[in-house]
């Protein structure tokens, strides 16, 4: 593990330009860049990206920046801070760094975040880390995930002392059962309560789910800035998503049908359809109250310029939410975006209204706990009451222990809530034969009428 204390740190003036723009309500246009593989030549990479970076830095009309990812597709990538230091020589507080918890320890993450701060990178988004395409429970031995909520929790004092330190929280709103969506949102609220200052929604294609997230946060009186990730699709990217390359990202059959039709068009027609889709999503997100977008899949100066001109024109052309909805419906809305038979939405009138105050809740029973689950709970509770010192909790934040279960039942070792990769049928992404621990806990919480441990 790299020791960042040995770096020759370069302090930047006391400022956080991205945070200021978030507070001012500017619309942010951020472009995602993956940290390259460790065996790449850093000078070659930075010179290849140089026109792209120049284009991002010269955007007018929007606050722009980069979002640099860490270990997104491979653990064999460069140290994120080495790359960011070489790549972003100035205005570092325009950018944000995703810090992966994959194979990192509490100390190594704390050291890395301090070094990011000292190097002028003041916008940090801790993520627990992803599972790569071919990984299964069997070949995950020795791989650990340091949970994002744990990172934020350990930084509480730093956050209080440094108002310019801007920590974000990622959520995956593309979940379609009560168990999976509510456990995602509980974890998000927990991270906001711990000190996260903005939200980033993972990428997906269901605009209703983006609105659901906004309404949920408003309903809970959380008004933190919200960014949405958007992936620009290319034929190669579509193939990768279908093959499961990006865990937790999927296309519904209807969505896939439209994309298949588009891929049979000429190259220029295919790209015209993708840019139109991109424009409509950005405009919809803007009208839903998102503070900006994090765009992945673009890596050239030419693409950055097109993206910005498309965003500028659509935001000028569309005058209201209703106006946007009419155009969106004409283009996309007949597609069913949910992965049938899983199609739970917290609100039943999404897209019909713009504002949360008209939201109507969906009424649906939660899947019940089995008799065996209830008996096990009651027996464990009794045992704990009779022998209180026998089993100590692993951590006071460990949700599973609140329901007399062990967090070891989660193969990624999450103790604060579900990861973003839970399968739609509530099973575990690493062990599809078993229910996700957090879906199980949600059912127990619902039976006990006690959701407090989740937050
Ligand atoms: S048990 Fe749930 S939270 Fe844990 S790895 Fe599996 S899907 Fe993710």
PDB file of N, CA, C and O in Angstrom, residues 126-166:
ATOM      1  N   UNK A 126     -16.058   8.877  -1.023  1.00  0.00           N
ATOM      2  CA  UNK A 126     -15.636   7.507  -0.699  1.00  0.00           C
ATOM      3  C   UNK A 126     -16.663   6.496  -1.216  1.00  0.00           C
ATOM      4  O   UNK A 126     -17.864   6.726  -1.101  1.00  0.00           O
ATOM      5  N   UNK A 127     -16.185   5.437  -1.823  1.00  0.00           N
ATOM      6  CA  UNK A 127     -17.081   4.347  -2.245  1.00  0.00           C
ATOM      7  C   UNK A 127     -16.509   3.048  -1.693  1.00  0.00           C
ATOM      8  O   UNK A 127     -15.296   2.917  -1.536  1.00  0.00           O
ATOM      9  N   UNK A 128     -17.396   2.111  -1.407  1.00  0.00           N
ATOM     10  CA  UNK A 128     -16.918   0.885  -0.754  1.00  0.00           C
ATOM     11  C   UNK A 128     -16.082   0.034  -1.699  1.00  0.00           C
ATOM     12  O   UNK A 128     -15.263  -0.762  -1.267  1.00  0.00           O
ATOM     13  N   UNK A 129     -16.284   0.193  -2.994  1.00  0.00           N
ATOM     14  CA  UNK A 129     -15.520  -0.595  -3.974  1.00  0.00           C
ATOM     15  C   UNK A 129     -16.413  -1.613  -4.653  1.00  0.00           C
ATOM     16  O   UNK A 129     -17.354  -2.136  -4.050  1.00  0.00           O
ATOM     17  N   UNK A 130     -16.105  -1.869  -5.926  1.00  0.00           N
ATOM     18  CA  UNK A 130     -16.973  -2.772  -6.691  1.00  0.00           C
ATOM     19  C   UNK A 130     -16.369  -4.155  -6.818  1.00  0.00           C
ATOM     20  O   UNK A 130     -15.188  -4.360  -6.600  1.00  0.00           O
ATOM     21  N   UNK A 131     -17.256  -5.049  -7.252  1.00  0.00           N
ATOM     22  CA  UNK A 131     -16.824  -6.405  -7.581  1.00  0.00           C
ATOM     23  C   UNK A 131     -16.635  -6.404  -9.089  1.00  0.00           C
ATOM     24  O   UNK A 131     -17.466  -5.852  -9.802  1.00  0.00           O
ATOM     25  N   UNK A 132     -15.588  -7.005  -9.583  1.00  0.00           N
ATOM     26  CA  UNK A 132     -15.358  -7.009 -11.029  1.00  0.00           C
ATOM     27  C   UNK A 132     -16.117  -8.160 -11.681  1.00  0.00           C
ATOM     28  O   UNK A 132     -16.539  -9.116 -11.022  1.00  0.00           O
ATOM     29  N   UNK A 133     -16.186  -8.041 -13.010  1.00  0.00           N
ATOM     30  CA  UNK A 133     -17.097  -8.892 -13.778  1.00  0.00           C
ATOM     31  C   UNK A 133     -17.081 -10.383 -13.401  1.00  0.00           C
ATOM     32  O   UNK A 133     -18.104 -10.960 -13.109  1.00  0.00           O
ATOM     33  N   UNK A 134     -15.897 -11.004 -13.417  1.00  0.00           N
ATOM     34  CA  UNK A 134     -15.893 -12.459 -13.249  1.00  0.00           C
ATOM     35  C   UNK A 134     -15.698 -12.904 -11.807  1.00  0.00           C
ATOM     36  O   UNK A 134     -15.462 -14.082 -11.549  1.00  0.00           O
ATOM     37  N   UNK A 135     -15.773 -11.985 -10.893  1.00  0.00           N
ATOM     38  CA  UNK A 135     -15.519 -12.369  -9.500  1.00  0.00           C
ATOM     39  C   UNK A 135     -16.750 -13.055  -8.886  1.00  0.00           C
ATOM     40  O   UNK A 135     -17.891 -12.616  -9.082  1.00  0.00           O
ATOM     41  N   UNK A 136     -16.478 -14.095  -8.161  1.00  0.00           N
ATOM     42  CA  UNK A 136     -17.539 -14.814  -7.452  1.00  0.00           C
ATOM     43  C   UNK A 136     -17.069 -14.973  -6.010  1.00  0.00           C
ATOM     44  O   UNK A 136     -15.921 -14.676  -5.689  1.00  0.00           O
ATOM     45  N   UNK A 137     -17.965 -15.496  -5.210  1.00  0.00           N
ATOM     46  CA  UNK A 137     -17.621 -15.680  -3.794  1.00  0.00           C
ATOM     47  C   UNK A 137     -16.336 -16.500  -3.633  1.00  0.00           C
ATOM     48  O   UNK A 137     -15.492 -16.213  -2.801  1.00  0.00           O
ATOM     49  N   UNK A 138     -16.187 -17.499  -4.539  1.00  0.00           N
ATOM     50  CA  UNK A 138     -15.038 -18.409  -4.414  1.00  0.00           C
ATOM     51  C   UNK A 138     -13.706 -17.721  -4.635  1.00  0.00           C
ATOM     52  O   UNK A 138     -12.733 -18.036  -3.966  1.00  0.00           O
ATOM     53  N   UNK A 139     -13.656 -16.803  -5.606  1.00  0.00           N
ATOM     54  CA  UNK A 139     -12.336 -16.189  -5.847  1.00  0.00           C
ATOM     55  C   UNK A 139     -12.175 -14.815  -5.185  1.00  0.00           C
ATOM     56  O   UNK A 139     -11.365 -14.002  -5.607  1.00  0.00           O
ATOM     57  N   UNK A 140     -12.965 -14.575  -4.131  1.00  0.00           N
ATOM     58  CA  UNK A 140     -12.857 -13.284  -3.444  1.00  0.00           C
ATOM     59  C   UNK A 140     -12.020 -13.371  -2.155  1.00  0.00           C
ATOM     60  O   UNK A 140     -11.950 -12.394  -1.413  1.00  0.00           O
ATOM     61  N   UNK A 141     -11.413 -14.525  -1.927  1.00  0.00           N
ATOM     62  CA  UNK A 141     -10.644 -14.664  -0.682  1.00  0.00           C
ATOM     63  C   UNK A 141      -9.527 -13.621  -0.631  1.00  0.00           C
ATOM     64  O   UNK A 141      -8.821 -13.425  -1.616  1.00  0.00           O
ATOM     65  N   UNK A 142      -9.407 -12.978   0.497  1.00  0.00           N
ATOM     66  CA  UNK A 142      -8.330 -12.000   0.679  1.00  0.00           C
ATOM     67  C   UNK A 142      -8.685 -10.614   0.162  1.00  0.00           C
ATOM     68  O   UNK A 142      -7.899  -9.677   0.286  1.00  0.00           O
ATOM     69  N   UNK A 143      -9.884 -10.469  -0.425  1.00  0.00           N
ATOM     70  CA  UNK A 143     -10.260  -9.138  -0.916  1.00  0.00           C
ATOM     71  C   UNK A 143     -11.193  -8.491   0.106  1.00  0.00           C
ATOM     72  O   UNK A 143     -12.170  -9.105   0.536  1.00  0.00           O
ATOM     73  N   UNK A 144     -10.872  -7.264   0.483  1.00  0.00           N
ATOM     74  CA  UNK A 144     -11.709  -6.612   1.493  1.00  0.00           C
ATOM     75  C   UNK A 144     -12.278  -5.302   0.924  1.00  0.00           C
ATOM     76  O   UNK A 144     -11.777  -4.789  -0.078  1.00  0.00           O
ATOM     77  N   UNK A 145     -13.316  -4.803   1.587  1.00  0.00           N
ATOM     78  CA  UNK A 145     -13.960  -3.559   1.149  1.00  0.00           C
ATOM     79  C   UNK A 145     -14.116  -2.673   2.375  1.00  0.00           C
ATOM     80  O   UNK A 145     -14.803  -3.058   3.318  1.00  0.00           O
ATOM     81  N   UNK A 146     -13.454  -1.532   2.355  1.00  0.00           N
ATOM     82  CA  UNK A 146     -13.619  -0.630   3.492  1.00  0.00           C
ATOM     83  C   UNK A 146     -14.799   0.291   3.192  1.00  0.00           C
ATOM     84  O   UNK A 146     -14.780   1.076   2.239  1.00  0.00           O
ATOM     85  N   UNK A 147     -15.818   0.170   3.999  1.00  0.00           N
ATOM     86  CA  UNK A 147     -17.127   0.734   3.658  1.00  0.00           C
ATOM     87  C   UNK A 147     -17.143   2.272   3.668  1.00  0.00           C
ATOM     88  O   UNK A 147     -16.603   2.909   4.581  1.00  0.00           O
ATOM     89  N   UNK A 148     -17.848   2.845   2.673  1.00  0.00           N
ATOM     90  CA  UNK A 148     -17.879   4.311   2.551  1.00  0.00           C
ATOM     91  C   UNK A 148     -18.443   4.984   3.807  1.00  0.00           C
ATOM     92  O   UNK A 148     -17.928   6.007   4.265  1.00  0.00           O
ATOM     93  N   UNK A 149     -19.502   4.399   4.384  1.00  0.00           N
ATOM     94  CA  UNK A 149     -20.112   5.009   5.575  1.00  0.00           C
ATOM     95  C   UNK A 149     -19.106   5.024   6.733  1.00  0.00           C
ATOM     96  O   UNK A 149     -19.075   5.961   7.542  1.00  0.00           O
ATOM     97  N   UNK A 150     -18.259   3.999   6.795  1.00  0.00           N
ATOM     98  CA  UNK A 150     -17.243   3.921   7.848  1.00  0.00           C
ATOM     99  C   UNK A 150     -16.200   5.033   7.637  1.00  0.00           C
ATOM    100  O   UNK A 150     -15.747   5.653   8.590  1.00  0.00           O
ATOM    101  N   UNK A 151     -15.853   5.277   6.363  1.00  0.00           N
ATOM    102  CA  UNK A 151     -14.881   6.339   6.059  1.00  0.00           C
ATOM    103  C   UNK A 151     -15.453   7.684   6.518  1.00  0.00           C
ATOM    104  O   UNK A 151     -14.785   8.461   7.201  1.00  0.00           O
ATOM    105  N   UNK A 152     -16.722   7.935   6.159  1.00  0.00           N
ATOM    106  CA  UNK A 152     -17.320   9.231   6.514  1.00  0.00           C
ATOM    107  C   UNK A 152     -17.409   9.359   8.032  1.00  0.00           C
ATOM    108  O   UNK A 152     -17.102  10.399   8.604  1.00  0.00           O
ATOM    109  N   UNK A 153     -17.784   8.252   8.665  1.00  0.00           N
ATOM    110  CA  UNK A 153     -17.888   8.272  10.124  1.00  0.00           C
ATOM    111  C   UNK A 153     -16.533   8.619  10.763  1.00  0.00           C
ATOM    112  O   UNK A 153     -16.448   9.434  11.681  1.00  0.00           O
ATOM    113  N   UNK A 154     -15.454   8.040  10.215  1.00  0.00           N
ATOM    114  CA  UNK A 154     -14.139   8.296  10.820  1.00  0.00           C
ATOM    115  C   UNK A 154     -13.652   9.718  10.523  1.00  0.00           C
ATOM    116  O   UNK A 154     -12.684  10.180  11.117  1.00  0.00           O
ATOM    117  N   UNK A 155     -14.320  10.398   9.584  1.00  0.00           N
ATOM    118  CA  UNK A 155     -13.870  11.754   9.231  1.00  0.00           C
ATOM    119  C   UNK A 155     -14.709  12.840   9.875  1.00  0.00           C
ATOM    120  O   UNK A 155     -14.586  14.019   9.524  1.00  0.00           O
ATOM    121  N   UNK A 156     -15.559  12.460  10.785  1.00  0.00           N
ATOM    122  CA  UNK A 156     -16.515  13.443  11.328  1.00  0.00           C
ATOM    123  C   UNK A 156     -15.825  14.675  11.896  1.00  0.00           C
ATOM    124  O   UNK A 156     -16.232  15.801  11.658  1.00  0.00           O
ATOM    125  N   UNK A 157     -14.714  14.438  12.617  1.00  0.00           N
ATOM    126  CA  UNK A 157     -14.014  15.573  13.231  1.00  0.00           C
ATOM    127  C   UNK A 157     -13.403  16.472  12.154  1.00  0.00           C
ATOM    128  O   UNK A 157     -13.521  17.697  12.199  1.00  0.00           O
ATOM    129  N   UNK A 158     -12.781  15.829  11.131  1.00  0.00           N
ATOM    130  CA  UNK A 158     -12.183  16.608  10.025  1.00  0.00           C
ATOM    131  C   UNK A 158     -13.245  17.441   9.333  1.00  0.00           C
ATOM    132  O   UNK A 158     -13.011  18.585   8.949  1.00  0.00           O
ATOM    133  N   UNK A 159     -14.426  16.839   9.175  1.00  0.00           N
ATOM    134  CA  UNK A 159     -15.506  17.557   8.488  1.00  0.00           C
ATOM    135  C   UNK A 159     -15.954  18.769   9.296  1.00  0.00           C
ATOM    136  O   UNK A 159     -16.246  19.828   8.737  1.00  0.00           O
ATOM    137  N   UNK A 160     -15.989  18.578  10.621  1.00  0.00           N
ATOM    138  CA  UNK A 160     -16.413  19.713  11.462  1.00  0.00           C
ATOM    139  C   UNK A 160     -15.377  20.834  11.431  1.00  0.00           C
ATOM    140  O   UNK A 160     -15.703  22.013  11.413  1.00  0.00           O
ATOM    141  N   UNK A 161     -14.081  20.437  11.402  1.00  0.00           N
ATOM    142  CA  UNK A 161     -13.017  21.444  11.463  1.00  0.00           C
ATOM    143  C   UNK A 161     -12.702  22.072  10.111  1.00  0.00           C
ATOM    144  O   UNK A 161     -12.051  23.105  10.055  1.00  0.00           O
ATOM    145  N   UNK A 162     -13.082  21.408   9.028  1.00  0.00           N
ATOM    146  CA  UNK A 162     -12.734  21.916   7.689  1.00  0.00           C
ATOM    147  C   UNK A 162     -13.983  22.129   6.855  1.00  0.00           C
ATOM    148  O   UNK A 162     -14.412  21.226   6.148  1.00  0.00           O
ATOM    149  N   UNK A 163     -14.541  23.308   6.910  1.00  0.00           N
ATOM    150  CA  UNK A 163     -15.764  23.539   6.131  1.00  0.00           C
ATOM    151  C   UNK A 163     -15.551  23.415   4.625  1.00  0.00           C
ATOM    152  O   UNK A 163     -16.501  23.283   3.876  1.00  0.00           O
ATOM    153  N   UNK A 164     -14.300  23.453   4.186  1.00  0.00           N
ATOM    154  CA  UNK A 164     -14.053  23.333   2.735  1.00  0.00           C
ATOM    155  C   UNK A 164     -13.921  21.886   2.284  1.00  0.00           C
ATOM    156  O   UNK A 164     -13.875  21.605   1.088  1.00  0.00           O
ATOM    157  N   UNK A 165     -13.820  20.977   3.247  1.00  0.00           N
ATOM    158  CA  UNK A 165     -13.731  19.555   2.877  1.00  0.00           C
ATOM    159  C   UNK A 165     -15.137  19.088   2.501  1.00  0.00           C
ATOM    160  O   UNK A 165     -16.064  19.138   3.305  1.00  0.00           O
ATOM    161  N   UNK A 166     -15.274  18.666   1.266  1.00  0.00           N
ATOM    162  CA  UNK A 166     -16.601  18.382   0.717  1.00  0.00           C
ATOM    163  C   UNK A 166     -16.687  16.885   0.403  1.00  0.00           C
ATOM    164  O   UNK A 166     -16.101  16.415  -0.571  1.00  0.00           O
TER     165      UNK A 166
END
